[in-house]
Coordinates of C-alpha atoms in Angstrom, one line a residue:
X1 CA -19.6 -7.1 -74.3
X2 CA -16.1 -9.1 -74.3
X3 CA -14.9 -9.6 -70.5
X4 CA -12.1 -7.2 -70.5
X5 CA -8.6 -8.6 -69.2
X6 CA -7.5 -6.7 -66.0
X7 CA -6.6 -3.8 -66.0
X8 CA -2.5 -3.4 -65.9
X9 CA -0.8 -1.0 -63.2
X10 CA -1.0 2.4 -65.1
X11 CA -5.1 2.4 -65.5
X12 CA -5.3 0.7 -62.1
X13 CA -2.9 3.9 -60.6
X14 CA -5.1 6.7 -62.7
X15 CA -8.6 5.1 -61.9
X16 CA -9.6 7.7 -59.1
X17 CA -8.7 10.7 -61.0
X18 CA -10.7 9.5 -64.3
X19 CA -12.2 12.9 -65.5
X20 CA -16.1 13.6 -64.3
X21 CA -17.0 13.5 -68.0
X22 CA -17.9 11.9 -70.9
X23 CA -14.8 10.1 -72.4
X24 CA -14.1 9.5 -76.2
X25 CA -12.7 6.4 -77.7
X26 CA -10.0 7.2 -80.0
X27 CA -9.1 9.0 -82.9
X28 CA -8.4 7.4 -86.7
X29 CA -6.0 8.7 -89.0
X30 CA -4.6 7.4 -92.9
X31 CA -3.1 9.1 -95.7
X32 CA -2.5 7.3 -99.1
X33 CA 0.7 9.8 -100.8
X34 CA 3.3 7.4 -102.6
X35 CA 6.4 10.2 -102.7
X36 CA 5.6 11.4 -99.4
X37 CA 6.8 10.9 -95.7
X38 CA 3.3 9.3 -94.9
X39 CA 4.4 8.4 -91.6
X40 CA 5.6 11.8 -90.6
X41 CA 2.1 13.0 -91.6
X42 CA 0.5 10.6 -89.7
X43 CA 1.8 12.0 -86.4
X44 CA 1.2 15.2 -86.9
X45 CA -2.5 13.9 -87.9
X46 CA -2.9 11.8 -84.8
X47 CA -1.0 14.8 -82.3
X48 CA -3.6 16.9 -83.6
X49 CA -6.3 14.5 -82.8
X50 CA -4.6 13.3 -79.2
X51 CA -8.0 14.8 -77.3
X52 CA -9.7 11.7 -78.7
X53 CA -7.6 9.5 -76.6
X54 CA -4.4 9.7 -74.2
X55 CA -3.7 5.8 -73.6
X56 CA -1.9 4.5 -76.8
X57 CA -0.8 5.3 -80.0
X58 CA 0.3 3.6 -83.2
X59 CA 1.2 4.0 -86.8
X60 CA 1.3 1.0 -89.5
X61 CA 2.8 2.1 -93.0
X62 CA 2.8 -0.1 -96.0
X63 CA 5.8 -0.2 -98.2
X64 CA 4.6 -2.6 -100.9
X65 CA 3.6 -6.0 -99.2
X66 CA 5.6 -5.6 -96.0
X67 CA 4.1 -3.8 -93.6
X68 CA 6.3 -1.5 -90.4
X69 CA 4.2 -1.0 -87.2
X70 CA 5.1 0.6 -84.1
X71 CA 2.6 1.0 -81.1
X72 CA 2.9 2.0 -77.2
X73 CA 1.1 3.3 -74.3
X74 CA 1.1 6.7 -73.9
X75 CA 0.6 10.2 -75.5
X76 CA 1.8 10.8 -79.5
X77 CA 4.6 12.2 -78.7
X78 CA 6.0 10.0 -75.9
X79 CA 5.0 6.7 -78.7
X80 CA 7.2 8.2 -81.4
X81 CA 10.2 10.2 -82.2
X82 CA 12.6 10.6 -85.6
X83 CA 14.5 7.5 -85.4
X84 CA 11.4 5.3 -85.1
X85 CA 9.4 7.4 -87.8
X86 CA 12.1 7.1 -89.9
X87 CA 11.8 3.1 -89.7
X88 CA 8.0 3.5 -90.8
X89 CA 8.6 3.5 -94.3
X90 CA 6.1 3.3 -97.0
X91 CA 2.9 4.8 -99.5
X92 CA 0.2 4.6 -97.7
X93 CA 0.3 4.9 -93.3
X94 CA -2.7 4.1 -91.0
X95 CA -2.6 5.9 -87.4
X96 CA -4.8 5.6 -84.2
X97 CA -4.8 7.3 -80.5
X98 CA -6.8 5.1 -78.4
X99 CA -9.0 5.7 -75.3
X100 CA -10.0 2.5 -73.7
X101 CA -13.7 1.3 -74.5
X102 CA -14.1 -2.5 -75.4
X103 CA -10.6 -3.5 -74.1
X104 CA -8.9 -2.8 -71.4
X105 CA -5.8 -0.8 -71.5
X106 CA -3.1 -2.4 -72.2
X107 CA -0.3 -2.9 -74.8
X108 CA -1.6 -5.7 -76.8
X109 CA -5.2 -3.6 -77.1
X110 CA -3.4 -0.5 -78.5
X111 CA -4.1 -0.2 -82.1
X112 CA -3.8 -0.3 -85.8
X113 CA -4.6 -4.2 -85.3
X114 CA -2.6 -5.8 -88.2
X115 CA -3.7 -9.2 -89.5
X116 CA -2.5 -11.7 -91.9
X117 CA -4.9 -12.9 -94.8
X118 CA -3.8 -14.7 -97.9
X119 CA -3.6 -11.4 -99.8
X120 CA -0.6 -10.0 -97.3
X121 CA -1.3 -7.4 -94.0
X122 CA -4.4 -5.4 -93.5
X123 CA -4.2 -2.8 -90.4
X124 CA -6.9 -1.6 -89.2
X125 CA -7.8 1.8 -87.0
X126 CA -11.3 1.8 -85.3
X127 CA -13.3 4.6 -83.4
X128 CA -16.9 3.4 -81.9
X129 CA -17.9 0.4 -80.3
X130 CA -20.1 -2.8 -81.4
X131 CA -22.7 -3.9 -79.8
X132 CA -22.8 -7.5 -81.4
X133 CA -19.4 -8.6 -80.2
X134 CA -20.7 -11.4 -78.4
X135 CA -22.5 -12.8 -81.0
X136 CA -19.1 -11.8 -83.7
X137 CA -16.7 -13.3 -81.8
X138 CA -18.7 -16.7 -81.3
X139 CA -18.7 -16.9 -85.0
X140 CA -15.2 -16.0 -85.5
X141 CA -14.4 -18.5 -83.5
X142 CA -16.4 -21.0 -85.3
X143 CA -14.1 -19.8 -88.2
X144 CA -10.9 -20.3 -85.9
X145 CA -9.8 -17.3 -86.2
X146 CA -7.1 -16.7 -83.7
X147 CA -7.9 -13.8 -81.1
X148 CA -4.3 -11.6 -80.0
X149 CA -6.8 -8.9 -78.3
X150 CA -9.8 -8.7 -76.3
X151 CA -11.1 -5.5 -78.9
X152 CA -14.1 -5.1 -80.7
X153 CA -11.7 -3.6 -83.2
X154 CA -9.9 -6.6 -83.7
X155 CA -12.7 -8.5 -84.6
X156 CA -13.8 -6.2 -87.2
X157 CA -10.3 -6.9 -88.7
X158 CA -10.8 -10.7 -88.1
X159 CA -13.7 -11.0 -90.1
X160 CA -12.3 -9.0 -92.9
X161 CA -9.8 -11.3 -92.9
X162 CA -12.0 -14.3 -92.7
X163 CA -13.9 -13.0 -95.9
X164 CA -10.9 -12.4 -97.9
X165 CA -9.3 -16.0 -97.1
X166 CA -12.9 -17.7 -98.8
X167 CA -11.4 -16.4 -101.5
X168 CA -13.0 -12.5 -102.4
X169 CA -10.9 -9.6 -102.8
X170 CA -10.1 -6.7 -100.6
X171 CA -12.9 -4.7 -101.0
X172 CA -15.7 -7.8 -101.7
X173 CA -14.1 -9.2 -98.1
X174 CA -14.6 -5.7 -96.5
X175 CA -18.0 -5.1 -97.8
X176 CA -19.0 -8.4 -96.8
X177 CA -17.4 -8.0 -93.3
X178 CA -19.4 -4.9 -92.3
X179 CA -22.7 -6.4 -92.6
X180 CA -21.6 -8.7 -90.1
X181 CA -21.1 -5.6 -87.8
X182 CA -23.7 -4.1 -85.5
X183 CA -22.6 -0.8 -83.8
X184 CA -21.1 2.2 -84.1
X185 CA -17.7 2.2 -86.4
X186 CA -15.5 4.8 -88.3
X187 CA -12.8 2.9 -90.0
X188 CA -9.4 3.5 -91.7
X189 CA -8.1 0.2 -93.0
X190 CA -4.6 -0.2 -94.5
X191 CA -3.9 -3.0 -97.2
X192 CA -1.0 -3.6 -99.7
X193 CA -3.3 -2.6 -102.6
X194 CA -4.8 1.0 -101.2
X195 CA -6.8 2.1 -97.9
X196 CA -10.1 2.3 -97.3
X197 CA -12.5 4.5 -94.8
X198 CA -15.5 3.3 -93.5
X199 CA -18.4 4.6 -91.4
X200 CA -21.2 2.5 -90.3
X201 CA -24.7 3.5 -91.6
X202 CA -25.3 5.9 -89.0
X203 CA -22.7 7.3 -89.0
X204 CA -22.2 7.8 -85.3
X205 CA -18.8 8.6 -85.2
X206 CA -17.0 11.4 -88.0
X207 CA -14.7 10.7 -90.7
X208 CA -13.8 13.3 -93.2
X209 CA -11.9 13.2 -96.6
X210 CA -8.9 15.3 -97.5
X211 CA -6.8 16.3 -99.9
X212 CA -3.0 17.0 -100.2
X213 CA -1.6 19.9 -102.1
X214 CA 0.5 17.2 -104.3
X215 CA 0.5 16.6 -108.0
X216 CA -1.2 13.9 -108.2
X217 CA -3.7 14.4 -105.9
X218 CA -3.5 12.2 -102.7
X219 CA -6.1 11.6 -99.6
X220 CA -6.5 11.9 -96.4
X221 CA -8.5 10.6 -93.8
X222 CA -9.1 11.5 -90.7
X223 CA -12.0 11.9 -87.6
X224 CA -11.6 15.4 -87.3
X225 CA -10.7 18.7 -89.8
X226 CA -8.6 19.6 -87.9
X227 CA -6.3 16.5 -88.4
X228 CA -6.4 17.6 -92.1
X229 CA -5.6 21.2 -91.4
X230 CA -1.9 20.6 -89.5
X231 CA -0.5 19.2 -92.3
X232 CA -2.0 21.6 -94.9
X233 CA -4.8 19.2 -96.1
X234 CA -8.2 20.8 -97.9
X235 CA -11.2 19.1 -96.8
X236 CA -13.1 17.3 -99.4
X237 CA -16.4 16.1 -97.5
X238 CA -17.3 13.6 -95.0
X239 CA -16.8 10.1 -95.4
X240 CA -21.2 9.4 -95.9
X241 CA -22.8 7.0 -93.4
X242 CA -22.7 3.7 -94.8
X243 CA -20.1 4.6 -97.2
X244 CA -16.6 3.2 -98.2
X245 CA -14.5 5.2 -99.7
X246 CA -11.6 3.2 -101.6
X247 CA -8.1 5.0 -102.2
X248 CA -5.9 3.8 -104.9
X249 CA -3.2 4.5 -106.9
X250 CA -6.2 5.2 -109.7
X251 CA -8.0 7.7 -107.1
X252 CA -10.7 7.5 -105.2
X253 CA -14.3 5.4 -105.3
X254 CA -17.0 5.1 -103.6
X255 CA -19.3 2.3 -102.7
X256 CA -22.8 2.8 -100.8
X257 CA -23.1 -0.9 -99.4
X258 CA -25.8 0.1 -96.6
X259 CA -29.6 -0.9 -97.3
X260 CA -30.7 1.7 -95.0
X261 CA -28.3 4.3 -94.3
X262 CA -29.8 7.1 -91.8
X263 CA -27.1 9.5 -90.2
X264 CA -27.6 10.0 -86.6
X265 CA -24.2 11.6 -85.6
X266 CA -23.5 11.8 -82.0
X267 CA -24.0 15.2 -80.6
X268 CA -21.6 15.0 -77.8
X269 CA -19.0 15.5 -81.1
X270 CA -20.6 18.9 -81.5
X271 CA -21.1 19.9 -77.5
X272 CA -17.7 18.4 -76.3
X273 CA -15.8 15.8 -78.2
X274 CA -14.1 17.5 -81.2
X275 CA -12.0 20.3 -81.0
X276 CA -13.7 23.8 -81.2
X277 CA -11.6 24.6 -84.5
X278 CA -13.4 21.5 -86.5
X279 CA -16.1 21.6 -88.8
X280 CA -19.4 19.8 -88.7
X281 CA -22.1 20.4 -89.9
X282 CA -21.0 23.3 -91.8
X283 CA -19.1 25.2 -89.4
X284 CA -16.7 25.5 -86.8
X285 CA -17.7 23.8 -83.3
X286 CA -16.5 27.4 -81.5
X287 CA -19.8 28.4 -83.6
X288 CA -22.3 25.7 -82.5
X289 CA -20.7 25.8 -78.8
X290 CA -21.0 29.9 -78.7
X291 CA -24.8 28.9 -79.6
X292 CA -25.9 26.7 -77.1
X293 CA -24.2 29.4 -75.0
X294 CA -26.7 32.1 -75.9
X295 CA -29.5 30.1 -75.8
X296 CA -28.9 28.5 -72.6
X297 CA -28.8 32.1 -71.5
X298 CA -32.0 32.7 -72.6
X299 CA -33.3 29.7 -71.0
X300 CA -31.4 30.5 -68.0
X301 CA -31.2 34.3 -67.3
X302 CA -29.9 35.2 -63.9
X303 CA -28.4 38.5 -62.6
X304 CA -24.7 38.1 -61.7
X305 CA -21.7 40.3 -62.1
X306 CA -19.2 37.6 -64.3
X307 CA -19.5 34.6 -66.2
X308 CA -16.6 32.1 -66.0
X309 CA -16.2 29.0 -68.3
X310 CA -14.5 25.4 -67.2
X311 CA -11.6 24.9 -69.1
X312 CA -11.2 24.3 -71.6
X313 CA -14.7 23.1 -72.8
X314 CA -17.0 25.0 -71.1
X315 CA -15.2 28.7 -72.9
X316 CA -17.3 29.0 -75.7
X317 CA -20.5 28.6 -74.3
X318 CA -19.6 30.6 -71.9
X319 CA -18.6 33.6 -74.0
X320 CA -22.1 33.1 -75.9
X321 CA -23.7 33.3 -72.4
X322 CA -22.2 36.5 -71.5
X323 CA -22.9 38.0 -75.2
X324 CA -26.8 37.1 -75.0
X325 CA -26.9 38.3 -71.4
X326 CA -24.6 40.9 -71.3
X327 CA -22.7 40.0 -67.8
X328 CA -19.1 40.6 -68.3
X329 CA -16.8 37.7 -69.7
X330 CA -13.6 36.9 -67.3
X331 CA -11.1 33.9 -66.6
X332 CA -11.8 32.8 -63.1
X333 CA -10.1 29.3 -63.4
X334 CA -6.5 28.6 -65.3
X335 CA -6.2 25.4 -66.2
X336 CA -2.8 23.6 -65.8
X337 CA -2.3 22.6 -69.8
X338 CA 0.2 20.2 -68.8
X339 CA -1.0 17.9 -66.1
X340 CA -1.7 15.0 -68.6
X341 CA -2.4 11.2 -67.6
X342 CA 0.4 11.2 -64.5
X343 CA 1.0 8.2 -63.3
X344 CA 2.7 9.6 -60.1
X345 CA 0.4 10.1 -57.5
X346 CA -0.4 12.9 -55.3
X347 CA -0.4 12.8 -51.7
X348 CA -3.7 12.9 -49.5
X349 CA -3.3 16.0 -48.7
X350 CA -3.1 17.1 -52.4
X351 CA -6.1 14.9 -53.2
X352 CA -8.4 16.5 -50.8
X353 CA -7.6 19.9 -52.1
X354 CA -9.5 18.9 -54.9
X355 CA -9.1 20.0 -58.6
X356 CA -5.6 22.3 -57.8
X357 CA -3.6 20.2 -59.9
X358 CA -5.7 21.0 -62.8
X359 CA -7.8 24.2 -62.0
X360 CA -6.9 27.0 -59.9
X361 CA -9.3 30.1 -59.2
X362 CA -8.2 33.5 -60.0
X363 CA -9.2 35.0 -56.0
X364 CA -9.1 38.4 -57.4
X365 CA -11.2 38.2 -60.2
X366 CA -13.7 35.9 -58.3
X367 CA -14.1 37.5 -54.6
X368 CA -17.1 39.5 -53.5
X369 CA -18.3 38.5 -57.0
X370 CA -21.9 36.8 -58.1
X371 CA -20.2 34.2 -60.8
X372 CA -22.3 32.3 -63.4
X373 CA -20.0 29.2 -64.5
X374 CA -20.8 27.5 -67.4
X375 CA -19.8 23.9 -68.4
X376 CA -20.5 21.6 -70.7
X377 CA -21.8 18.6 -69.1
X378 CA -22.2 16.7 -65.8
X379 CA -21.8 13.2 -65.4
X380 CA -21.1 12.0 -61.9
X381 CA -20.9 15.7 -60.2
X382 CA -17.7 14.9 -58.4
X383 CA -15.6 17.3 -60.2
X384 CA -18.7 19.9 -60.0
X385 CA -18.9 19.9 -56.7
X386 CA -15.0 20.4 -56.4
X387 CA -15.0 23.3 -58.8
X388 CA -18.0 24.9 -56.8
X389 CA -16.1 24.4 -53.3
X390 CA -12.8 26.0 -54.8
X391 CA -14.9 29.3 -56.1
X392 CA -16.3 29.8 -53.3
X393 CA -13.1 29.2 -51.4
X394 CA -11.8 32.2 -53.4
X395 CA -14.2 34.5 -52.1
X396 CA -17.4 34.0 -54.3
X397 CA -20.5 35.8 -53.2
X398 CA -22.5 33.4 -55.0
X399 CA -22.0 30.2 -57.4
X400 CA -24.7 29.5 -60.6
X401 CA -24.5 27.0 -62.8
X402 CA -25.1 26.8 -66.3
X403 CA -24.6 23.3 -68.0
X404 CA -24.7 23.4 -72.3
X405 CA -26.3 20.8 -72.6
X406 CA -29.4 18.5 -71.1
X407 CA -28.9 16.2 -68.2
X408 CA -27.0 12.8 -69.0
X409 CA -29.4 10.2 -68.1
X410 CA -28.4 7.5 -70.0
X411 CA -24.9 5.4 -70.8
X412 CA -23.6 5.2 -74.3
X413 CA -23.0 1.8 -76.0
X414 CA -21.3 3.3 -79.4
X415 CA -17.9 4.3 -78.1
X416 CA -18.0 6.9 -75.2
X417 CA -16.6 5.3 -72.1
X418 CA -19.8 6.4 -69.5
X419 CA -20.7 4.7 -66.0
X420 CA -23.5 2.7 -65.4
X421 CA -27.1 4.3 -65.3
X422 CA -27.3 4.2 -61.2
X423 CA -23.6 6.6 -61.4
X424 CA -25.2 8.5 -63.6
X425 CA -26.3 11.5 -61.3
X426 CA -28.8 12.9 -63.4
X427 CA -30.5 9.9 -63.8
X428 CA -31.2 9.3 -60.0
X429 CA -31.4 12.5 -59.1
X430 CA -33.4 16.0 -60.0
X431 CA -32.1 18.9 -60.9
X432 CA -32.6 20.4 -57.6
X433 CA -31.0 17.5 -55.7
X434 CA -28.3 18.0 -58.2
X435 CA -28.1 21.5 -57.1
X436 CA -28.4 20.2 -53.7
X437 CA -25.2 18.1 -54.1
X438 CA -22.7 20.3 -55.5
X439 CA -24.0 23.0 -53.5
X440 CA -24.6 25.6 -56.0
X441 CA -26.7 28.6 -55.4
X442 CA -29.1 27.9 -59.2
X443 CA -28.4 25.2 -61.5
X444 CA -29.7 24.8 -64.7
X445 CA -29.3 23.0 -68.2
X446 CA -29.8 23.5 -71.6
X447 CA -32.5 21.9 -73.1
X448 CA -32.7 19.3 -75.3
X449 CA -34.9 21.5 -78.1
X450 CA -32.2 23.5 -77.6
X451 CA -29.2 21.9 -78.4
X452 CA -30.3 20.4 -81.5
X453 CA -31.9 23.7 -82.7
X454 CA -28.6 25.4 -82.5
X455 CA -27.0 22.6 -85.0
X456 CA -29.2 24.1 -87.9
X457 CA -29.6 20.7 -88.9
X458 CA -32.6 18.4 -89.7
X459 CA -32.8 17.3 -85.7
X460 CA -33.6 13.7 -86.7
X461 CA -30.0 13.1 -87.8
X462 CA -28.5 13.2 -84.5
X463 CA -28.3 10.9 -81.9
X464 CA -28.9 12.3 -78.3
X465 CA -29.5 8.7 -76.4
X466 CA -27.2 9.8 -73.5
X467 CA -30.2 12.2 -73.0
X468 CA -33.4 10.5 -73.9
X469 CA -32.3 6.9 -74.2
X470 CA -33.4 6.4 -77.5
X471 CA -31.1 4.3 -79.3
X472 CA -30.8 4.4 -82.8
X473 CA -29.2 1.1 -83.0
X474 CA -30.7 -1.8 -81.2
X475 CA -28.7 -2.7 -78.1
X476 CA -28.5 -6.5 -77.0
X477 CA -30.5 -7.0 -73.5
X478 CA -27.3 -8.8 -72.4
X479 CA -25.5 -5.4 -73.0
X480 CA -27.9 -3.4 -72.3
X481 CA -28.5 -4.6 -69.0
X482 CA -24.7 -4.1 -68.2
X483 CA -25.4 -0.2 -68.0
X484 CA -28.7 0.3 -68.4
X485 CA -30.0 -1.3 -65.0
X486 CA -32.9 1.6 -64.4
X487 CA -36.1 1.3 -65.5
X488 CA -36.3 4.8 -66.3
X489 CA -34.6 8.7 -66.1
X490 CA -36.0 11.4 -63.3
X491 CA -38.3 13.1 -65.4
X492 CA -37.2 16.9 -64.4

């Protein structure tokens, strides 16, 4: 991977309260409606898709050649306000919330990345992460090609760039481009001519296809549905794996340019990533996660008197827990919904109270009580082991936990920010050393038949390397070896 730059103050201050969990990279977001305040839908795409990333945000609109960006650190609605979407003028607008993966966090790194080629602007919004950047940005520099970012996303728009400037067109340049890319990478691209999305050919990350309630029709695209649904978009269907889908004042067209295209969609979209009111594969996530739920319980039966959820993740799965088993429902923690990414910092004695700030227990639903909590994954078991502690501090007779979905064993390398393998705690540790840390009375997980089973899909489209380390793309050993540094998982 590309050395990151360090770090500037605001990651450096938020570092030790980096969530125990899996973290996305960003979300993408475009819409091509000549007549329409494309900018204006743009943030309400990317507020709707700010769980895919808290650090920056930016919009790039297109008004013939000239092209308006503005980009900052921060949440969607700290970036922008009226007065600065009302400088965003244009047809087509290309929109991004970003969560740190290759490149640190910083101003510059915040994206749409906007470069010159000889046919005018292209901006560019990226979710995933490439594993070939080494070997890209050697050869981009071979082409001097002038770096502004230390972002595999940038790159991606480099050699688009470097293609169209030997003279091809927007969509030869971009074609020829994406062979060059190895990884995981769903792309909206802005240019003066139209916009294009892109997904790489196995689809890791989503990217769906919309359509606005306009005469004539106009597009969307977005990583989520629900993107679409704020501002009254229909879904049309997924953007294909090793598709790109080219928008145009004539319509729409679609070019297949993968040899091989094989979907293998990451499955952490379906267990935690997207929002629960998104479709995939056919249905909402609330669905798929109310599955898991019910079959974890009848994995993982165990008498007890309620069943609690995390918030706000772990709700659904554990509502399908208490259906299958029959143990009463109830809220035992209330999340805080507005402690976001603070940059003030709480005092040491806050700090060792644990997770207050964000989760308080409910003492009189939880005392005297046997409590099943359910959540949806465990990475590092810091923030478990909190939770646990502050349960039982309420008055909890006993503490079981049910995770929805199988131990994380391995790190990601196609756009989830994960630790190394040796902070991975399941992949040092067995499930009853887990149990042993976080000082629960059972632990158990779902398992992996299970969680692809409840997807109704063929189970071969999916990847699930964070829990087998199989890789469906082939990781570099220099890469590799930057998280992957055990030989192999427990076997539990």
């Amino acid at each position: 991977m590309i050395p990151n730059d360090s770090l500037d103050t605001h990651s450096a201050q938020v570092d030790h309260e980096r969530p125990d969990k899996p973290e996305e990279a960003c979300g993408v977001f475009g819409v091509y409606a000549p007549g329409e305040d494309v900018a204006k839908l743009t943030y309400f795409g990317l507020y709707a898709l700010q769980h895919r990333g808290q650090e920056s945000a930016g919009i790039a609109t297109f008004d013939g050649d000239k092209v308006h960006l503005h980009k900052e650190m921060g949440l969607v609605s700290q970036v922008f306000n009226e007065n600065i979407l009302n400088e965003l003028t244009g047809n087509l607008a290309v929109g991004h919330t970003r969560y740190s993966t290759t490149g640190s966090s910083r101003r510059v790194n915040a994206q749409p990345a906007v470069v010159s080629t000889r046919l005018g602007s292209l901006a560019l919004a990226h979710n995933g992460n490439l594993v070939n950047t080494g070997e890209l940005r050697a050869e981009l520099t071979r082409r001097e090609c002038d770096f502004l970012t230390t972002t595999d996303s940038e790159m991606i728009a480099l050699a688009i760039a470097s293609e169209v400037n030997s003279g091809k067109d927007w969509l030869e340049g971009a074609l020829s481009a994406f062979t060059q890319c190895q990884g995981a990478y769903s792309l909206v691209i802005g240019t003066p001519k139209g916009m294009m999305g892109v997904r790489d050919p196995n689809g890791i990350r989503p990217l769906v296809i919309g359509i606005l309630p306009t005469s004539p029709q106009r597009y969307v695209l977005a990583s989520e549905t629900c993107g679409l649904d704020i501002i009254g978009a229909e879904y049309l269907r997924d953007v294909e794996p090793g598709e790109l889908v080219w928008i145009t004042e004539e319509g729409m067209s679609s070019f297949h340019w993968s040899q091989k295209p094989a979907r293998k969609l990451c499955v952490f979209e379906m267990i935690y990533f997207a929002r629960p009111d998104s479709v995939m594969c056919g249905e909402s996530l609330y669905s798929y996660r109310l599955e898991i739920g019910r079959i974890l319980a009848r994995e993982s039966f165990i008498d007890a008197d309620i069943v609690i959820g995390v918030p706000d993740s772990g709700i659904p799965a554990a509502i399908g827990f208490s259906q299958e088993s029959g143990i009463p429902f109830a809220e035992g923690l209330i999340k805080n919904r507005y402690v976001g990414r603070t940059f003030i910092q709480p005092t040491q004695s806050m700090r060792e109270s644990g997770i207050r700030m964000k989760l308080n227990p409910l003492k009189d639903v939880l005392e005297g009580k046997r409590v099943i909590i359910v959540d949806d994954s465990i990475v590092r078991g810091t923030t478990s082991r909190k939770i646990v502690k502050a349960l039982r501090d309420a008055g909890a007779k006993e503490v079981h936990m049910r995770i929805s979905s199988p131990p994380v064993t391995h790190p990601c390398f196609y756009g989830i920010d994960t630790d190394s393998q040796d902070q991975l705690i399941a992949a040092t540790k067995s499930v009853e050393e887990i149990r042993q840390q976080i000082e629960v009375d059972t632990l158990a997980y779902l398992s992996w038949e299970g969680m692809l089973i409840a997807t109704r899909e063929d189970t071969n489209t999916f990847c699930s390397a964070c829990f087998t380390g199989n890789y469906p793309i082939d990781i570099p050993e220099k890469v590799k070896r930057s998280k992957l540094i055990l030989e192999k998982s427990v076997t539990v």
